PDB file of C-alpha atoms in Angstrom:
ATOM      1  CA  UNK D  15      36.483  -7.126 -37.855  1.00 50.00           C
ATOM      2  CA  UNK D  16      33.252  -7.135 -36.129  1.00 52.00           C
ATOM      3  CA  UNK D  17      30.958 -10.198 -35.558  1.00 50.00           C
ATOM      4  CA  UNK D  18      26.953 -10.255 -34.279  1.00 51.00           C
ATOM      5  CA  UNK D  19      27.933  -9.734 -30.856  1.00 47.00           C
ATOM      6  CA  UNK D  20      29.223  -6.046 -30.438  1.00 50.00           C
ATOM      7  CA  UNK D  21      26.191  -4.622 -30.404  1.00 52.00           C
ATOM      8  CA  UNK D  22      24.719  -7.049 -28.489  1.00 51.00           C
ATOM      9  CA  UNK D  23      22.063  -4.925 -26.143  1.00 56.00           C
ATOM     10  CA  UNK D  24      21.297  -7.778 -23.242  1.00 55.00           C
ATOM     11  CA  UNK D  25      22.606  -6.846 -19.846  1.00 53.00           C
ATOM     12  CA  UNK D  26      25.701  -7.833 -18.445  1.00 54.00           C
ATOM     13  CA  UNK D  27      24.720 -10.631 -15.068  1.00 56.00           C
ATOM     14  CA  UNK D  28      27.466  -8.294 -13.156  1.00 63.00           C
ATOM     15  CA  UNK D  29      25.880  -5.077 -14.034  1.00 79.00           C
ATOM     16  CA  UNK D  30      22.176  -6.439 -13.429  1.00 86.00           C
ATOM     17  CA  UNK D  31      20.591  -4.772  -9.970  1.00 91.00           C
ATOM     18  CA  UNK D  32      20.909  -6.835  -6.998  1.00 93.00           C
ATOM     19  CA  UNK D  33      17.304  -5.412  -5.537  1.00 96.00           C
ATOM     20  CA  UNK D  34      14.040  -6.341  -6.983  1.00 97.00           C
ATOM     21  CA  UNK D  35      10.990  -4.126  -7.502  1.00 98.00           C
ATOM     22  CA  UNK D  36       7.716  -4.233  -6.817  1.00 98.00           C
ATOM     23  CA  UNK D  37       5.064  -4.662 -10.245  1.00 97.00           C
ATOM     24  CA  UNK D  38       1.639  -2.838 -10.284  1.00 97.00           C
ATOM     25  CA  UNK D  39      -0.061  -6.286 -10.158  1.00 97.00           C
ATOM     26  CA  UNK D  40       2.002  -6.978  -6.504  1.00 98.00           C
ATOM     27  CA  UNK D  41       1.018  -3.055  -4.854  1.00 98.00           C
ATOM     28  CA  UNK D  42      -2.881  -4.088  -6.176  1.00 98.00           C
ATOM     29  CA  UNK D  43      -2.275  -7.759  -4.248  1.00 98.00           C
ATOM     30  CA  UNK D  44      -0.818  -5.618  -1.155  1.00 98.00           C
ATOM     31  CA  UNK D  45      -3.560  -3.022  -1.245  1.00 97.00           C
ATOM     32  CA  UNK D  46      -6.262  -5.653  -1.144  1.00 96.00           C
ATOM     33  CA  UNK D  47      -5.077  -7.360   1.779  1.00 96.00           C
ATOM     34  CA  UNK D  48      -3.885  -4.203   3.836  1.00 94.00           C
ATOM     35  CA  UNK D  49      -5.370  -0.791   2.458  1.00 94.00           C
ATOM     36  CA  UNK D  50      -3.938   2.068   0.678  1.00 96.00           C
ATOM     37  CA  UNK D  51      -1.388   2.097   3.550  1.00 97.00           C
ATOM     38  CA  UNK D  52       0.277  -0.391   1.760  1.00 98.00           C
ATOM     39  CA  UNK D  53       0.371   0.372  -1.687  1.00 98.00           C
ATOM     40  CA  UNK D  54       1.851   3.651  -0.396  1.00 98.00           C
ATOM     41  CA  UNK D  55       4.994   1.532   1.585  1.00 98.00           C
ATOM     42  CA  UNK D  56       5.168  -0.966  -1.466  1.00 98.00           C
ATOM     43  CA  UNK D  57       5.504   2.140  -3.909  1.00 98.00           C
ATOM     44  CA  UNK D  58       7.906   4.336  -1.096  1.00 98.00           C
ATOM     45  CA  UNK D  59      10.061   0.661  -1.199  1.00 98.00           C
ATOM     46  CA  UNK D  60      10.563   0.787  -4.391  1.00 98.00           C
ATOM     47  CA  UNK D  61      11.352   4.426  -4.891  1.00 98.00           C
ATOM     48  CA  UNK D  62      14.160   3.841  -1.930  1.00 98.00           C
ATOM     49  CA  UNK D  63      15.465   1.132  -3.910  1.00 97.00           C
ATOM     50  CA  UNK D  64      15.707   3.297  -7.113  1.00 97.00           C
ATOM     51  CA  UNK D  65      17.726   5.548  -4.655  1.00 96.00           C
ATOM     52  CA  UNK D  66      14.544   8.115  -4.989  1.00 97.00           C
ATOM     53  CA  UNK D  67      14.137   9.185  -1.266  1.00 97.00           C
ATOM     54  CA  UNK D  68      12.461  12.049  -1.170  1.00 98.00           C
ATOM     55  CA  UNK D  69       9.686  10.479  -3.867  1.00 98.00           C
ATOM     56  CA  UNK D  70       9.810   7.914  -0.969  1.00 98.00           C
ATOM     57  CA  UNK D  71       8.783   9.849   1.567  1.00 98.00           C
ATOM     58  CA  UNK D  72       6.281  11.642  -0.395  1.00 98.00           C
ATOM     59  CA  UNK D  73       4.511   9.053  -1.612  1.00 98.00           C
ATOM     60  CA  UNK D  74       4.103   7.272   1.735  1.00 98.00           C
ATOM     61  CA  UNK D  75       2.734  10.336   3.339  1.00 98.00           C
ATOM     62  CA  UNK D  76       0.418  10.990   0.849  1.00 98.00           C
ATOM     63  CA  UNK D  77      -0.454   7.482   0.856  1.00 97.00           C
ATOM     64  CA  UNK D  78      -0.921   7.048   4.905  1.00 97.00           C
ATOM     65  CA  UNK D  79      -2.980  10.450   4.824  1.00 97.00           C
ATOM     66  CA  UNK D  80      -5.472   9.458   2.140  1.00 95.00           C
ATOM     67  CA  UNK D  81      -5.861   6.286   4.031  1.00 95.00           C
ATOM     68  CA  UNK D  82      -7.083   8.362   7.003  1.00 93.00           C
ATOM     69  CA  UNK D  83      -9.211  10.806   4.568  1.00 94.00           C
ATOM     70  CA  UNK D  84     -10.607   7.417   3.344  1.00 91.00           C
ATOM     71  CA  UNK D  85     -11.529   5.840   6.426  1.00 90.00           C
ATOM     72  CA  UNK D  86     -12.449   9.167   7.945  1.00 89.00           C
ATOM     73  CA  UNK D  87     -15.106   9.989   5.094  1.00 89.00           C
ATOM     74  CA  UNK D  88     -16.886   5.833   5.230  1.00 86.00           C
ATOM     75  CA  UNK D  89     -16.799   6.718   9.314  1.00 86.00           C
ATOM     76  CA  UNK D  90     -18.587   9.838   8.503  1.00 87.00           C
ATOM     77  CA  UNK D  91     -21.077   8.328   6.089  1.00 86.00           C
ATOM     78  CA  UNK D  92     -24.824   7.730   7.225  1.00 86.00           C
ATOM     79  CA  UNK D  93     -25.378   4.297   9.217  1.00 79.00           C
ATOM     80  CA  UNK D  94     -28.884   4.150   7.315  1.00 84.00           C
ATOM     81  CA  UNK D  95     -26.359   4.290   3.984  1.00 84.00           C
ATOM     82  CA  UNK D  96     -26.266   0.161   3.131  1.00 84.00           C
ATOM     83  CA  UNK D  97     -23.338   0.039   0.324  1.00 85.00           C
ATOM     84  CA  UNK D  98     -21.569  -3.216  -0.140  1.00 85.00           C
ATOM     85  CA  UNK D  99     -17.672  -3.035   0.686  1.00 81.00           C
ATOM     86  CA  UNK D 100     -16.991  -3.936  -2.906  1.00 86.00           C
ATOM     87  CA  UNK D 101     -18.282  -0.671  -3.504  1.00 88.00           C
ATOM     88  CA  UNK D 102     -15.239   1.107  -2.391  1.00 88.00           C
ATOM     89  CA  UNK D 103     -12.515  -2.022  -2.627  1.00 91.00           C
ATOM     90  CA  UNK D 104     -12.779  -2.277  -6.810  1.00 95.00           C
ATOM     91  CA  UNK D 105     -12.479   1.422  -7.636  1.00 94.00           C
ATOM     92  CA  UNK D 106      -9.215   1.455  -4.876  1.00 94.00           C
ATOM     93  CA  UNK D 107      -7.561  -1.340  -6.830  1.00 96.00           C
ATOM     94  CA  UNK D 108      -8.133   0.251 -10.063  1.00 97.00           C
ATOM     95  CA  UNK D 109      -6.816   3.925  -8.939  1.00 96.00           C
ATOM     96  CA  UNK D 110      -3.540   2.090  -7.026  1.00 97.00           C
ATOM     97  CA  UNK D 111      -2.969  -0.010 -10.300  1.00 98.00           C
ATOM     98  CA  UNK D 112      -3.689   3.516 -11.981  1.00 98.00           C
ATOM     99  CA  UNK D 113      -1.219   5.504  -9.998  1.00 97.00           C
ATOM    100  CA  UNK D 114       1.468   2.736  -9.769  1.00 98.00           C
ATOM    101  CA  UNK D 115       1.547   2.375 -13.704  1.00 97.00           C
ATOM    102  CA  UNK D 116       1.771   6.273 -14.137  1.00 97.00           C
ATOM    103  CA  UNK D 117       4.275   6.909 -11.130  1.00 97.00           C
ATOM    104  CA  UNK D 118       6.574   4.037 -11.480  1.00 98.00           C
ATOM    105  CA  UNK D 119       5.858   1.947 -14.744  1.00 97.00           C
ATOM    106  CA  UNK D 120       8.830   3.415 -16.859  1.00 97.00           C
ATOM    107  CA  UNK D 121      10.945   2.890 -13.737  1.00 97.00           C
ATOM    108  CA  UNK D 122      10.096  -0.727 -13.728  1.00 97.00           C
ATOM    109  CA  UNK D 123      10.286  -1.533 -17.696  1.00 96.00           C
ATOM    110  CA  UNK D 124      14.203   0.022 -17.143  1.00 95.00           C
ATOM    111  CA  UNK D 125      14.879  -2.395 -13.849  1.00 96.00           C
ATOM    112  CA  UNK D 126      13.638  -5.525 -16.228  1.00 95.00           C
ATOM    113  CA  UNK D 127      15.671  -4.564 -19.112  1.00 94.00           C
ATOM    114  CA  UNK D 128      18.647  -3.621 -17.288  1.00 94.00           C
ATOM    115  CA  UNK D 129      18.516  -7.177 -15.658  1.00 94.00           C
ATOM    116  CA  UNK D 130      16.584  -6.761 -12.298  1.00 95.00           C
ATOM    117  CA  UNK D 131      14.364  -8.757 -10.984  1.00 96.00           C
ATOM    118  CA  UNK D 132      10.413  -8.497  -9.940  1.00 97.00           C
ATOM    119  CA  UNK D 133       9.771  -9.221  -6.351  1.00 97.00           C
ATOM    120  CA  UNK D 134       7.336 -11.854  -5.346  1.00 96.00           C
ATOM    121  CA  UNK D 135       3.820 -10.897  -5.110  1.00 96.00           C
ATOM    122  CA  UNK D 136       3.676 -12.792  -1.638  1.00 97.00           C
ATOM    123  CA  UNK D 137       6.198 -10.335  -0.203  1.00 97.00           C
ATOM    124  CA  UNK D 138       3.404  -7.512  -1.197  1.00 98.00           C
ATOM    125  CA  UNK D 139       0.578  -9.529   0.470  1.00 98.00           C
ATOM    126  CA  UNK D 140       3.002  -9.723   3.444  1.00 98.00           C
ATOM    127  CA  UNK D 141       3.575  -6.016   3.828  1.00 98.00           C
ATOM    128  CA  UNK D 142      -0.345  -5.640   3.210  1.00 97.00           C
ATOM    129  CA  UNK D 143      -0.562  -7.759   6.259  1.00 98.00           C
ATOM    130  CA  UNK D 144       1.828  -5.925   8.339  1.00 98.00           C
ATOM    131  CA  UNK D 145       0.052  -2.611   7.280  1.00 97.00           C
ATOM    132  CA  UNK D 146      -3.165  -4.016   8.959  1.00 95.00           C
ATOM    133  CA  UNK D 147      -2.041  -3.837  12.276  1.00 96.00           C
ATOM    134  CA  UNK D 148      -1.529  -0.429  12.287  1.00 95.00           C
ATOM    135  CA  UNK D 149      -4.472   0.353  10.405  1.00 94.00           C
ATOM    136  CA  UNK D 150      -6.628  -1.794  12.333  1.00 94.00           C
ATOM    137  CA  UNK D 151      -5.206  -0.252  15.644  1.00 94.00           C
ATOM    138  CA  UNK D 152      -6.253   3.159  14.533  1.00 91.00           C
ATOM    139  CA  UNK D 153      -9.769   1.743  13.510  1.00 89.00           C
ATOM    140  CA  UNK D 154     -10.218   0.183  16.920  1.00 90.00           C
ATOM    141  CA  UNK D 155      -8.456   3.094  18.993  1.00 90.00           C
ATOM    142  CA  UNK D 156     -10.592   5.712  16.907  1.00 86.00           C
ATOM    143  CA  UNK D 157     -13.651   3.681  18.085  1.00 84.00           C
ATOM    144  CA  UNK D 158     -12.996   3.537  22.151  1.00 85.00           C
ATOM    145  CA  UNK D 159     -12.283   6.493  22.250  1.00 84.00           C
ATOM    146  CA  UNK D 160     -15.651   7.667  20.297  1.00 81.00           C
ATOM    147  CA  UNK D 161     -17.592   5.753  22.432  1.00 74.00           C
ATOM    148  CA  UNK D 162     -19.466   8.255  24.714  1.00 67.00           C
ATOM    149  CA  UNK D 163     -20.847   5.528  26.774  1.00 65.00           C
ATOM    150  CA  UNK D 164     -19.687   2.135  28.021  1.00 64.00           C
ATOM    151  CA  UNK D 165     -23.147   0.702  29.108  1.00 68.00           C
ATOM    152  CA  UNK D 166     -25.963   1.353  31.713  1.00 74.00           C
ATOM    153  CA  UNK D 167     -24.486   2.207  34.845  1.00 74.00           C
ATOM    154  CA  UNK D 168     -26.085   0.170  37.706  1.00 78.00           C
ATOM    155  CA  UNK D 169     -26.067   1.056  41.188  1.00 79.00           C
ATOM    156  CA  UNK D 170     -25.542  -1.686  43.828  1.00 79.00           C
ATOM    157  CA  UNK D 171     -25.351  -1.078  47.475  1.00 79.00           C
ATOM    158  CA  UNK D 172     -23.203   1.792  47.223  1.00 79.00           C
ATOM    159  CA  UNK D 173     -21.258   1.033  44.399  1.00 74.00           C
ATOM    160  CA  UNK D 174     -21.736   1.785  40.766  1.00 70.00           C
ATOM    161  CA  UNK D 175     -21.014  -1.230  37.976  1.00 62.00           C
TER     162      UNK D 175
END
């Protein structure tokens, strides 16, 4: 005899993951406060917790290098060139929402239904603010060491200043 509940579908609280992912709308949050950098280490988190490693490590490298290419190619723009930041934040939000829903979005909708839990968008702001020190060290290291001249050089006495 069989009653409603054998083919019950809903997931079993002991066979629900133990890790939470990451949504789209947390990597956008994470990207906004700490660059590409950190959409790529949100989406490389939760490819290790799917046990994907290698799609881990590929997607943070391509991540960290088009950070670079991006930051290399608005260093290399004209200074004349007045273009609001918005300019180049809004269509990086939309492309990281883009890419998250198309790399990870079927990986996500299994988690949920299989039990798991989202993780808080504040741990994606977090990691966007960890990803700004390196990113801002780069920015600021790139720039000293550009710098062809540190100021007039003024002689006094024998000395130079």
């Amino acid at each position: 005899m069989s009653n409603e509940f054998d083919t019950w579908d809903e997931p079993y609280l002991e066979d629900a993951p133990t890790y939470t992912l990451h949504s789209a709308k947390g990597v956008v949050w994470g990207t906004f406060i700490g660059s590409p950098l950190a959409a790529g280490v949100l989406l490389a988190i939760n490819y290790w917790r799917l046990g994907k490693t290698t799609a881990a490590q590929i997607t943070f490298a391509l991540f960290a290098v088009g950070t670079a290419a991006f930051f290399a190619l608005v260093y290399a723009m004209p200074d004349d060139l007045n273009i609001p930041n918005v300019v180049f934040t809004i269509p990086q939000l939309f492309m990281v929402y883009g890419v998250t829903n198309l790399l990870q979005a079927d990986d996500i909708r299994a988690h949920i239904r299989n039990g798991g839990k989202l993780a808080s968008a504040w741990a994606a702001v977090g990691i966007g603010v960890l990803c700004l020190i390196p990113v801002l060290g780069g920015i600021f290291g790139f720039v000293y060491l550009e710098e062809q001249s540190f100021g007039t050089v003024v002689k006094f006495g024998n000395d130079e200043v």
